[in-house]
């Protein structure tokens, strides 16, 4: 089915609200879908003999504020496009795997690994969708410039989302001039589309739902699962089958996320903070999910100072990446850790937890402002 028809269907069913900015983008995605699905032109063999490759359809870069529907439209597009070789990747995980493949190639061959990596990617996909593109350091920017150029030459169409207009990628970062070629490449090779209407639909779906529920128990669990279903459009009657994933947390390690859907994850406090976990696990979570729901946060004390210390690290990571936190706990943040080692450091966590409940925080885009620190 074409995305235009699918979108219209959802509007008619009242599942989506009419939105002019989205409609304009759906039109573009629809025509891109048509080009991607078009059979190779007649006589293509002759063309190939004449040295002409079929043209790669131009990709898209959708940018805009949080909750505007970028990921939703990209997912819908991805599902609609009826071709075999397509892939959808979360940008951060994609970069990790590119680094891994570059390492592997270097072991085999001392030359430049990027053409090999691009060739392998192009064999697997002629449509590559990335959600939440951020490039936060020069090394990645340099790799991306060359990799994107190659991928496009190899016939890959790139569709990506971002909270920023290309000119503001890596804004105020050190040595920004080194980054400019990548920005120019994006502007030249991709169709830049704003999806920046007035409504933050995610905020609307959160409604006035409280983000910090006290105490733990049936009422809190029910409220949080309702919010989960609202945020993910998951049918509540199918609650037993919410997908889980194995999240790659780097260095070849994995972490099980018991419920994970559309950028929203659900964890128990136990799984997050009672097991031997550390900053790299929490950063992987913070990068991967825009919303995290934690249930079963107990009142902590001297006997569980390790849990308290991990919780501090966890909240720092979520805060840094502007992750929306919804939680069920046995106390308000300022009553969570009444005494114990590290009580002083915990004050910062309390203050962050309070800030994370504010309208201003909830309106921020997912992702860290790493650029300025590099
Ligand atoms: N037109 C609409 N009517 C109703 N709900 C919508 C509409 N568009 C998007 N939504 C819902 O709003 C929520 C947020 O959308 P989405 O996750 O796509 O935002 P986003 O632009 O990717 O935000 P972010 O920049 O934070 O990643 C989703 O639950 C989505 O289904
Ligand atoms: Mg998104």
CSV table of C-alpha atoms and ligand atoms in Angstrom, one decimal:
chain,number,residue,atom,x,y,z
A,1,UNK,CA,0.0,0.0,0.0
A,2,UNK,CA,1.2,3.5,-0.7
A,3,UNK,CA,1.9,5.7,2.3
A,4,UNK,CA,-0.5,8.4,0.9
A,5,UNK,CA,-3.4,5.9,1.1
A,6,UNK,CA,-2.3,4.5,4.5
A,7,UNK,CA,-2.1,8.0,6.0
A,8,UNK,CA,-5.5,9.0,4.6
A,9,UNK,CA,-6.9,5.7,6.0
A,10,UNK,CA,-5.6,6.6,9.5
A,11,UNK,CA,-7.0,10.1,9.3
A,12,UNK,CA,-10.4,8.7,8.3
A,13,UNK,CA,-10.3,6.3,11.1
A,14,UNK,CA,-9.6,9.1,13.5
A,15,UNK,CA,-6.3,7.5,14.6
A,16,UNK,CA,-4.5,10.6,13.4
A,17,UNK,CA,-5.4,14.3,13.5
A,18,UNK,CA,-5.2,16.3,10.3
A,19,UNK,CA,-1.8,18.1,10.1
A,20,UNK,CA,-0.8,20.3,7.1
A,21,UNK,CA,2.9,19.9,7.6
A,22,UNK,CA,2.6,16.1,7.8
A,23,UNK,CA,0.3,16.0,4.7
A,24,UNK,CA,3.0,17.8,2.7
A,25,UNK,CA,5.6,15.4,3.8
A,26,UNK,CA,3.4,12.4,3.1
A,27,UNK,CA,3.1,13.6,-0.5
A,28,UNK,CA,6.9,13.6,-0.8
A,29,UNK,CA,7.3,10.2,0.8
A,30,UNK,CA,4.6,8.9,-1.5
A,31,UNK,CA,6.4,10.0,-4.6
A,32,UNK,CA,9.6,8.6,-3.2
A,33,UNK,CA,7.9,5.3,-2.6
A,34,UNK,CA,6.7,5.3,-6.2
A,35,UNK,CA,10.2,5.9,-7.5
A,36,UNK,CA,11.7,3.2,-5.3
A,37,UNK,CA,9.1,0.6,-6.3
A,38,UNK,CA,9.2,1.5,-10.0
A,39,UNK,CA,10.4,-1.5,-12.1
A,40,UNK,CA,13.7,-0.9,-13.9
A,41,UNK,CA,13.0,1.0,-17.1
A,42,UNK,CA,12.6,-1.0,-20.3
A,43,UNK,CA,15.8,-1.5,-22.1
A,44,UNK,CA,17.8,-1.1,-18.9
A,45,UNK,CA,20.3,-3.6,-20.2
A,46,UNK,CA,21.0,-1.4,-23.2
A,47,UNK,CA,21.3,1.5,-20.9
A,48,UNK,CA,23.8,-0.4,-18.8
A,49,UNK,CA,25.8,-1.3,-21.9
A,50,UNK,CA,25.8,2.4,-22.7
A,51,UNK,CA,27.3,2.9,-19.2
A,52,UNK,CA,24.2,4.5,-17.7
A,53,UNK,CA,23.0,3.5,-14.3
A,54,UNK,CA,19.4,3.9,-13.3
A,55,UNK,CA,19.2,7.0,-11.2
A,56,UNK,CA,19.1,6.6,-7.4
A,57,UNK,CA,15.9,8.3,-6.1
A,58,UNK,CA,16.9,11.3,-4.0
A,59,UNK,CA,16.5,10.7,-0.2
A,60,UNK,CA,15.0,12.9,2.4
A,61,UNK,CA,16.0,14.6,5.6
A,62,UNK,CA,13.0,15.4,7.9
A,63,UNK,CA,13.6,17.7,10.8
A,64,UNK,CA,11.5,19.4,13.4
A,65,UNK,CA,10.6,19.7,17.1
A,66,UNK,CA,9.8,16.8,19.3
A,67,UNK,CA,6.6,14.8,18.9
A,68,UNK,CA,5.8,16.2,15.5
A,69,UNK,CA,5.4,12.8,13.9
A,70,UNK,CA,8.8,12.3,12.2
A,71,UNK,CA,9.4,8.8,13.5
A,72,UNK,CA,5.8,7.9,12.9
A,73,UNK,CA,5.9,8.9,9.2
A,74,UNK,CA,9.3,7.3,8.7
A,75,UNK,CA,8.1,4.0,10.2
A,76,UNK,CA,4.9,4.2,8.1
A,77,UNK,CA,6.9,4.9,5.0
A,78,UNK,CA,9.3,2.0,5.7
A,79,UNK,CA,6.5,-0.4,6.2
A,80,UNK,CA,4.7,0.7,3.1
A,81,UNK,CA,7.7,0.6,0.7
A,82,UNK,CA,7.4,-2.8,-1.0
A,83,UNK,CA,11.0,-3.6,-1.9
A,84,UNK,CA,13.2,-6.4,-0.6
A,85,UNK,CA,16.4,-4.6,0.2
A,86,UNK,CA,15.5,-2.0,2.8
A,87,UNK,CA,16.7,-1.4,6.3
A,88,UNK,CA,15.7,0.8,9.2
A,89,UNK,CA,18.4,1.6,11.8
A,90,UNK,CA,18.6,3.7,14.9
A,91,UNK,CA,21.4,6.1,14.1
A,92,UNK,CA,23.6,5.5,17.1
A,93,UNK,CA,23.5,1.7,16.7
A,94,UNK,CA,24.3,2.2,13.0
A,95,UNK,CA,27.4,4.2,13.9
A,96,UNK,CA,28.5,1.5,16.3
A,97,UNK,CA,28.2,-1.2,13.7
A,98,UNK,CA,30.0,1.0,11.1
A,99,UNK,CA,32.9,1.4,13.5
A,100,UNK,CA,33.0,-2.4,14.0
A,101,UNK,CA,32.9,-3.1,10.3
A,102,UNK,CA,35.7,-0.6,9.7
A,103,UNK,CA,37.8,-2.4,12.3
A,104,UNK,CA,37.2,-5.8,10.7
A,105,UNK,CA,38.2,-4.5,7.2
A,106,UNK,CA,41.3,-2.9,8.5
A,107,UNK,CA,42.4,-6.3,9.9
A,108,UNK,CA,42.0,-7.8,6.5
A,109,UNK,CA,43.2,-4.9,4.4
A,110,UNK,CA,45.3,-1.9,5.4
A,111,UNK,CA,43.6,0.4,2.8
A,112,UNK,CA,40.6,2.6,3.2
A,113,UNK,CA,37.8,0.6,4.7
A,114,UNK,CA,35.0,2.9,3.8
A,115,UNK,CA,34.4,1.8,0.2
A,116,UNK,CA,34.1,-1.8,1.5
A,117,UNK,CA,31.7,-0.9,4.2
A,118,UNK,CA,29.6,1.1,1.8
A,119,UNK,CA,29.5,-1.7,-0.8
A,120,UNK,CA,28.4,-4.2,1.9
A,121,UNK,CA,25.7,-1.9,3.1
A,122,UNK,CA,24.5,-1.2,-0.4
A,123,UNK,CA,24.2,-5.0,-1.1
A,124,UNK,CA,21.9,-5.3,1.9
A,125,UNK,CA,19.8,-2.2,1.3
A,126,UNK,CA,18.8,0.2,-1.4
A,127,UNK,CA,16.7,2.1,1.1
A,128,UNK,CA,18.3,3.0,4.4
A,129,UNK,CA,16.2,4.8,7.0
A,130,UNK,CA,17.8,6.4,10.1
A,131,UNK,CA,15.9,7.7,13.0
A,132,UNK,CA,17.4,10.5,15.1
A,133,UNK,CA,20.5,11.4,13.2
A,134,UNK,CA,23.0,13.2,15.4
A,135,UNK,CA,26.6,13.6,14.7
A,136,UNK,CA,28.4,14.7,17.7
A,137,UNK,CA,32.1,14.4,17.0
A,138,UNK,CA,34.4,15.2,14.2
A,139,UNK,CA,35.6,11.6,13.7
A,140,UNK,CA,32.0,10.5,13.1
A,141,UNK,CA,31.3,13.5,10.8
A,142,UNK,CA,34.3,12.7,8.7
A,143,UNK,CA,33.3,9.0,8.4
A,144,UNK,CA,29.7,10.0,7.6
A,145,UNK,CA,30.6,12.4,4.9
A,146,UNK,CA,32.6,9.8,3.0
A,147,UNK,CA,30.2,6.9,3.8
A,148,UNK,CA,27.1,8.8,2.7
A,149,UNK,CA,28.8,9.9,-0.5
A,150,UNK,CA,29.7,6.4,-1.3
A,151,UNK,CA,26.3,5.0,-0.3
A,152,UNK,CA,24.6,7.4,-2.6
A,153,UNK,CA,27.0,6.5,-5.5
A,154,UNK,CA,26.2,2.8,-4.8
A,155,UNK,CA,22.5,3.5,-5.3
A,156,UNK,CA,21.3,3.7,-1.7
A,157,UNK,CA,18.5,6.1,-0.9
A,158,UNK,CA,18.8,7.6,2.6
A,159,UNK,CA,15.8,8.8,4.6
A,160,UNK,CA,16.5,10.3,8.0
A,161,UNK,CA,15.0,12.3,10.8
A,162,UNK,CA,16.5,14.8,13.1
A,163,UNK,CA,15.5,17.5,15.6
A,164,UNK,CA,17.7,20.0,13.9
A,165,UNK,CA,17.9,21.8,10.6
A,166,UNK,CA,21.1,20.7,8.9
A,167,UNK,CA,22.9,24.0,9.5
A,168,UNK,CA,22.4,23.5,13.2
A,169,UNK,CA,23.8,20.1,13.4
A,170,UNK,CA,26.9,20.3,15.5
A,171,UNK,CA,26.0,23.9,16.3
A,172,UNK,CA,28.7,25.7,18.3
A,173,UNK,CA,30.9,22.6,18.3
A,174,UNK,CA,34.6,23.0,18.3
A,175,UNK,CA,36.2,23.1,14.8
A,176,UNK,CA,32.8,23.4,13.3
A,177,UNK,CA,34.3,24.4,10.0
A,178,UNK,CA,35.6,20.8,9.6
A,179,UNK,CA,32.0,19.8,9.9
A,180,UNK,CA,30.7,22.0,7.1
A,181,UNK,CA,31.4,19.7,4.2
A,182,UNK,CA,29.1,17.1,5.8
A,183,UNK,CA,26.3,19.6,6.2
A,184,UNK,CA,26.8,20.7,2.6
A,185,UNK,CA,26.6,17.1,1.5
A,186,UNK,CA,23.3,16.6,3.2
A,187,UNK,CA,21.9,19.8,1.8
A,188,UNK,CA,23.0,18.8,-1.7
A,189,UNK,CA,22.1,15.2,-1.7
A,190,UNK,CA,18.9,15.0,0.4
A,191,UNK,CA,15.6,16.8,0.1
A,192,UNK,CA,15.4,18.8,3.3
A,193,UNK,CA,11.9,18.9,4.7
A,194,UNK,CA,10.6,20.7,7.8
A,195,UNK,CA,8.1,18.8,10.0
A,196,UNK,CA,7.7,21.5,12.6
A,197,UNK,CA,4.0,22.2,13.0
A,198,UNK,CA,2.6,23.7,16.2
A,199,UNK,CA,1.5,20.5,17.9
A,200,UNK,CA,3.8,18.2,20.0
A,201,UNK,CA,1.6,15.1,19.7
A,202,UNK,CA,3.6,13.1,22.2
A,203,UNK,CA,3.1,15.7,24.8
A,204,UNK,CA,-0.6,15.7,23.9
A,205,UNK,CA,-0.7,11.9,24.4
A,206,UNK,CA,1.0,12.2,27.7
A,207,UNK,CA,-1.9,14.5,28.6
A,208,UNK,CA,-1.9,15.5,32.2
A,209,UNK,CA,-0.6,12.1,33.2
A,210,UNK,CA,1.6,12.6,36.1
A,211,UNK,CA,5.2,11.4,35.4
A,212,UNK,CA,6.1,10.4,38.9
A,213,UNK,CA,3.6,8.2,40.6
A,214,UNK,CA,3.5,7.4,44.3
A,215,UNK,CA,3.2,4.8,45.7
A,216,UNK,CA,4.1,1.6,43.8
A,217,UNK,CA,1.1,-0.6,43.4
A,218,UNK,CA,-1.7,-1.5,41.2
A,219,UNK,CA,-3.0,2.0,40.5
A,220,UNK,CA,0.4,3.3,39.5
A,221,UNK,CA,1.1,0.2,37.3
A,222,UNK,CA,-2.2,0.6,35.5
A,223,UNK,CA,-1.7,4.3,34.9
A,224,UNK,CA,1.8,3.7,33.5
A,225,UNK,CA,0.7,0.9,31.2
A,226,UNK,CA,-2.1,3.1,29.9
A,227,UNK,CA,0.4,5.7,29.1
A,228,UNK,CA,2.7,3.2,27.5
A,229,UNK,CA,-0.2,2.0,25.2
A,230,UNK,CA,-1.1,5.6,24.4
A,231,UNK,CA,2.5,6.5,23.5
A,232,UNK,CA,3.1,3.4,21.4
A,233,UNK,CA,-0.4,2.9,19.8
A,234,UNK,CA,-0.2,-0.7,21.1
A,235,UNK,CA,-3.5,-2.4,21.5
A,236,UNK,CA,-4.0,-2.9,25.3
A,237,UNK,CA,-5.8,-6.2,24.8
A,238,UNK,CA,-2.6,-7.6,23.5
A,239,UNK,CA,-0.6,-6.6,26.6
A,240,UNK,CA,0.9,-10.1,27.0
A,241,UNK,CA,2.8,-9.8,23.7
A,242,UNK,CA,4.6,-6.4,23.9
A,243,UNK,CA,7.9,-7.1,22.2
A,244,UNK,CA,11.2,-7.2,24.2
A,245,UNK,CA,14.6,-6.5,22.7
A,246,UNK,CA,18.3,-7.3,23.4
A,247,UNK,CA,19.9,-3.9,23.5
A,248,UNK,CA,23.5,-3.7,22.3
A,249,UNK,CA,25.3,-1.8,25.1
A,250,UNK,CA,28.7,-1.9,23.5
A,251,UNK,CA,31.8,-4.1,23.9
A,252,UNK,CA,29.8,-7.0,22.6
A,253,UNK,CA,27.5,-6.9,25.6
A,254,UNK,CA,23.7,-7.0,25.6
A,255,UNK,CA,21.0,-6.0,27.9
A,256,UNK,CA,17.4,-7.3,27.9
A,257,UNK,CA,14.7,-4.6,27.7
A,258,UNK,CA,11.6,-6.4,28.8
A,259,UNK,CA,9.2,-4.1,26.9
A,260,UNK,CA,10.4,-1.9,24.0
A,261,UNK,CA,8.4,-0.3,21.3
A,262,UNK,CA,8.7,2.8,19.2
A,263,UNK,CA,11.4,4.4,21.3
A,264,UNK,CA,9.6,3.7,24.6
A,265,UNK,CA,11.1,1.2,27.1
A,266,UNK,CA,9.8,-0.3,30.4
A,267,UNK,CA,12.1,-1.5,33.1
A,268,UNK,CA,11.8,-2.5,36.7
A,269,UNK,CA,14.0,-0.7,39.2
A,270,UNK,CA,15.5,-4.1,40.1
A,271,UNK,CA,16.6,-4.9,36.6
A,272,UNK,CA,18.2,-1.5,36.1
A,273,UNK,CA,19.8,-0.8,39.5
A,274,UNK,CA,20.0,-4.1,41.5
A,275,UNK,CA,22.2,-5.9,38.9
A,276,UNK,CA,25.8,-5.0,38.2
A,277,UNK,CA,25.2,-2.3,35.7
A,278,UNK,CA,27.1,0.9,34.9
A,279,UNK,CA,27.3,4.1,33.0
A,280,UNK,CA,27.8,2.4,29.6
A,281,UNK,CA,24.5,0.4,30.0
A,282,UNK,CA,22.7,3.5,31.1
A,283,UNK,CA,24.0,5.6,28.2
A,284,UNK,CA,23.0,2.9,25.7
A,285,UNK,CA,19.5,3.1,27.1
A,286,UNK,CA,19.4,6.9,27.1
A,287,UNK,CA,20.6,7.0,23.5
A,288,UNK,CA,18.2,4.4,22.3
A,289,UNK,CA,14.9,5.4,23.9
A,290,UNK,CA,13.2,8.8,24.0
A,291,UNK,CA,10.9,7.7,26.9
A,292,UNK,CA,11.8,5.3,29.8
A,293,UNK,CA,9.2,4.0,32.2
A,294,UNK,CA,10.6,2.6,35.5
A,295,UNK,CA,8.4,0.7,38.0
A,296,UNK,CA,9.1,-0.4,41.5
A,297,UNK,CA,11.5,2.3,42.7
A,298,UNK,CA,11.8,1.7,46.5
A,299,UNK,CA,12.8,4.1,49.3
A,300,UNK,CA,16.6,3.6,49.5
A,301,UNK,CA,18.8,3.6,52.5
A,302,UNK,CA,22.3,2.8,53.9
A,303,UNK,CA,21.7,-0.9,53.2
A,304,UNK,CA,21.3,-0.3,49.4
A,305,UNK,CA,23.8,2.4,48.7
A,306,UNK,CA,25.0,0.5,45.6
A,307,UNK,CA,21.5,0.7,44.1
A,308,UNK,CA,21.4,4.4,45.1
A,309,UNK,CA,24.7,5.1,43.4
A,310,UNK,CA,23.6,3.3,40.2
A,311,UNK,CA,20.3,5.2,40.2
A,312,UNK,CA,22.3,8.4,40.3
A,313,UNK,CA,24.3,7.3,37.3
A,314,UNK,CA,21.1,6.2,35.5
A,315,UNK,CA,19.4,9.5,36.1
A,316,UNK,CA,22.5,11.5,34.9
A,317,UNK,CA,22.4,9.5,31.6
A,318,UNK,CA,18.7,9.9,31.1
A,319,UNK,CA,18.9,13.6,31.9
A,320,UNK,CA,21.9,14.2,29.6
A,321,UNK,CA,20.0,12.7,26.7
A,322,UNK,CA,16.7,14.5,27.6
A,323,UNK,CA,14.9,11.2,28.0
A,324,UNK,CA,11.4,11.5,29.3
A,325,UNK,CA,11.1,9.6,32.5
A,326,UNK,CA,7.8,8.1,33.9
A,327,UNK,CA,8.1,6.3,37.2
A,328,UNK,CA,6.3,4.6,40.0
A,329,UNK,CA,8.1,4.9,43.4
A,330,UNK,CA,7.4,4.6,47.0
A,331,UNK,CA,8.3,8.3,47.7
A,332,UNK,CA,8.6,11.6,46.0
A,333,UNK,CA,12.2,12.3,44.7
A,334,UNK,CA,13.2,14.2,47.8
A,335,UNK,CA,12.1,11.3,50.1
A,336,UNK,CA,13.8,8.6,48.0
A,337,UNK,CA,17.1,8.5,49.8
A,338,UNK,CA,16.7,9.9,53.3
A,339,UNK,CA,20.1,8.7,54.6
A,340,UNK,CA,23.1,6.8,53.4
A,341,UNK,CA,26.5,7.2,51.6
A,342,UNK,CA,26.4,9.6,48.8
A,343,UNK,CA,23.4,11.5,50.1
A,344,UNK,CA,25.0,14.7,49.0
A,345,UNK,CA,25.4,13.5,45.4
A,346,UNK,CA,21.9,12.3,45.5
A,347,UNK,CA,20.7,15.9,46.0
A,348,UNK,CA,21.6,16.6,42.4
A,349,UNK,CA,19.5,13.6,41.3
A,350,UNK,CA,16.6,14.8,43.3
A,351,UNK,CA,16.8,18.2,41.6
A,352,UNK,CA,17.1,16.6,38.2
A,353,UNK,CA,14.1,14.4,38.9
A,354,UNK,CA,12.1,17.4,39.7
A,355,UNK,CA,13.2,19.2,36.6
A,356,UNK,CA,12.4,16.2,34.5
A,357,UNK,CA,8.8,16.6,35.5
A,358,UNK,CA,8.6,20.1,34.2
A,359,UNK,CA,6.8,21.2,31.0
A,360,UNK,CA,10.1,22.8,29.7
A,361,UNK,CA,12.0,19.5,30.1
A,362,UNK,CA,9.3,17.4,28.5
A,363,UNK,CA,9.3,19.7,25.5
A,364,UNK,CA,13.0,19.2,24.8
A,365,UNK,CA,14.3,17.0,22.0
A,366,UNK,CA,15.8,13.6,22.7
A,367,UNK,CA,19.6,13.5,22.5
A,368,UNK,CA,22.6,15.1,24.2
A,369,UNK,CA,24.1,18.5,23.5
A,370,UNK,CA,27.4,16.7,23.1
A,371,UNK,CA,28.7,18.9,20.3
A,372,UNK,CA,29.7,21.8,22.5
A,373,UNK,CA,31.9,19.6,24.7
A,374,UNK,CA,33.9,18.0,21.9
B,1,LIG,N1,-1.3,13.7,13.3
B,1,LIG,C1,-1.2,13.0,14.4
B,1,LIG,N2,-2.3,12.8,15.2
B,1,LIG,C2,-2.2,12.1,16.3
B,1,LIG,N3,-1.1,11.6,16.8
B,1,LIG,C3,0.0,11.8,16.2
B,1,LIG,C4,0.0,12.5,14.9
B,1,LIG,N4,1.3,12.5,14.5
B,1,LIG,C5,2.0,11.9,15.4
B,1,LIG,N5,1.3,11.4,16.4
B,1,LIG,C6,1.7,10.7,17.5
B,1,LIG,O1,2.6,11.5,18.3
B,1,LIG,C7,3.6,10.8,18.9
B,1,LIG,C8,4.9,11.4,18.6
B,1,LIG,O2,5.3,11.2,17.3
B,1,LIG,P1,6.7,10.8,16.8
B,1,LIG,O3,7.3,9.9,17.8
B,1,LIG,O4,6.7,10.4,15.4
B,1,LIG,O5,7.4,12.2,17.0
B,1,LIG,P2,8.9,12.7,16.5
B,1,LIG,O6,8.7,13.9,15.6
B,1,LIG,O7,9.6,11.5,16.0
B,1,LIG,O8,9.5,13.2,17.9
B,1,LIG,P3,11.0,13.2,18.3
B,1,LIG,O9,11.7,14.3,17.7
B,1,LIG,O10,10.9,13.4,19.8
B,1,LIG,O11,11.6,11.9,18.0
B,1,LIG,C9,3.5,9.3,18.4
B,1,LIG,O12,2.8,8.6,19.4
B,1,LIG,C10,2.6,9.5,17.2
B,1,LIG,O13,1.9,8.3,16.9
B,2,LIG,MG1,11.3,10.5,16.8
